[in-house]
Amino acid sequence: MTKLTMSPEPEATAALMTASLAWGDQDHTLKAMVDSGAAGNFLDIKLAKELEIPLTTLEPPLTVTALDGRPLGSGRVHHLTVPLWLSLENNHSEVIQLHLIRSPKFPLILGYPWLACHNPRLDWPTGQLTTLIHPRILLSLQPPLKPSSSPKIPAHFLQLLEPRISPKFPSVSIVS
């Protein structure tokens, strides 16, 4: 069983911001907490059920404890969201999956895995995140290759070179 540990006092290690989660034809704006003491990325289970966000079951469930060893909530995480489109107030967007826990005060928690992936610059006195970078997000500065401009590349491979366009931010492409 995998074990996650979170800070018992999240306000001491967190920055707050507005975020939007999108799936299918739905989207929802909510408060997000960036918490360097959280060992995962989490969404409030009650909110996920109210919004009817599609979920998958974790087998085996994850054990979640505070730094002092106490279980957080039930102490188990049984569900994970399907991939969701996350947009932050600083115009950053990405696809993310979130573990479900009981967290009504901070319905979205972006923890250490998110911080390690993006390595943002954080102004702790103001709680402002800047310089978010994700290795799989690339600004599209040139149009995709066309078969006529690439005669040496077989046509059936050209589709692999075309970036998928972000639905909310057309100038951002997600590359695999």
Coordinates of C-alpha atoms in Angstrom, one line a residue, residues 12-101:
A12 CA 1.6 27.6 7.1
T13 CA 3.0 26.0 3.8
A14 CA 0.4 27.1 1.3
A15 CA -0.4 29.7 -1.4
L16 CA -4.0 30.2 -2.5
M17 CA -5.3 31.0 -6.0
T18 CA -8.4 30.7 -8.2
A19 CA -8.6 27.6 -10.5
S20 CA -10.9 26.1 -13.0
L21 CA -11.5 22.3 -13.6
A22 CA -13.0 21.2 -16.9
W23 CA -14.2 17.8 -18.1
G24 CA -16.5 16.9 -20.9
D25 CA -18.7 19.9 -21.4
Q26 CA -18.6 20.9 -17.7
D27 CA -16.3 23.3 -15.9
H28 CA -16.2 24.6 -12.3
T29 CA -14.2 27.5 -10.7
L30 CA -12.9 26.9 -7.2
K31 CA -10.3 27.9 -4.6
A32 CA -6.9 26.1 -5.0
M33 CA -4.3 25.7 -2.4
V34 CA -0.7 25.1 -3.4
D35 CA 0.8 23.2 -0.4
S36 CA 4.4 22.2 -0.3
G37 CA 3.6 20.0 2.7
A38 CA 1.1 17.8 0.7
A39 CA 2.5 14.6 -0.8
G40 CA -0.2 14.5 -3.5
N41 CA -2.7 16.5 -5.6
F42 CA -6.2 16.3 -4.1
L43 CA -9.8 17.3 -4.7
D44 CA -12.6 17.4 -2.1
I45 CA -14.6 14.2 -2.4
K46 CA -18.0 15.9 -1.6
L47 CA -17.4 18.5 -4.3
A48 CA -16.4 15.8 -6.9
K49 CA -19.6 13.9 -6.2
E50 CA -21.8 17.1 -6.4
L51 CA -20.2 18.1 -9.7
E52 CA -20.5 14.5 -11.0
I53 CA -16.8 14.4 -12.0
P54 CA -16.0 10.9 -13.4
L55 CA -13.9 8.8 -11.0
T56 CA -11.8 5.7 -11.1
T57 CA -11.3 3.3 -8.1
L58 CA -7.8 2.9 -6.7
E59 CA -6.8 -0.7 -6.0
P60 CA -5.2 -0.8 -3.5
P61 CA -6.3 2.4 -1.8
L62 CA -3.7 4.9 -0.6
T63 CA -3.0 5.5 3.1
V64 CA -2.9 9.2 3.9
T65 CA -1.5 10.5 7.2
A66 CA -0.4 13.8 8.8
L67 CA 3.3 14.3 9.6
D68 CA 2.6 13.2 13.2
G69 CA 1.3 9.8 11.9
R70 CA -2.5 10.5 12.5
P71 CA -4.7 9.5 9.7
L72 CA -6.2 12.4 7.7
G73 CA -10.0 11.9 7.4
S74 CA -10.7 8.2 7.0
G75 CA -6.9 7.7 6.4
R76 CA -7.6 6.1 3.0
V77 CA -7.9 7.4 -0.6
H78 CA -10.2 5.2 -2.6
H79 CA -10.8 7.3 -5.8
L80 CA -8.9 9.3 -8.4
T81 CA -10.5 11.6 -10.9
V82 CA -10.3 11.0 -14.6
P83 CA -7.9 13.4 -16.4
L84 CA -9.3 16.9 -15.9
W85 CA -8.3 20.2 -17.6
L86 CA -6.9 22.5 -14.9
S87 CA -6.6 26.2 -15.6
L88 CA -5.1 28.6 -13.0
E89 CA -5.5 32.3 -12.6
N90 CA -2.1 33.0 -14.0
N91 CA -3.1 31.6 -17.4
H92 CA -1.4 28.2 -16.8
S93 CA -3.3 25.2 -18.1
E94 CA -2.7 21.4 -18.0
V95 CA -4.3 18.0 -17.7
I96 CA -4.2 16.5 -14.2
Q97 CA -5.7 13.7 -12.2
L98 CA -6.6 14.3 -8.5
H99 CA -6.9 12.0 -5.5
L100 CA -10.1 12.4 -3.6
I101 CA -10.1 13.3 0.1

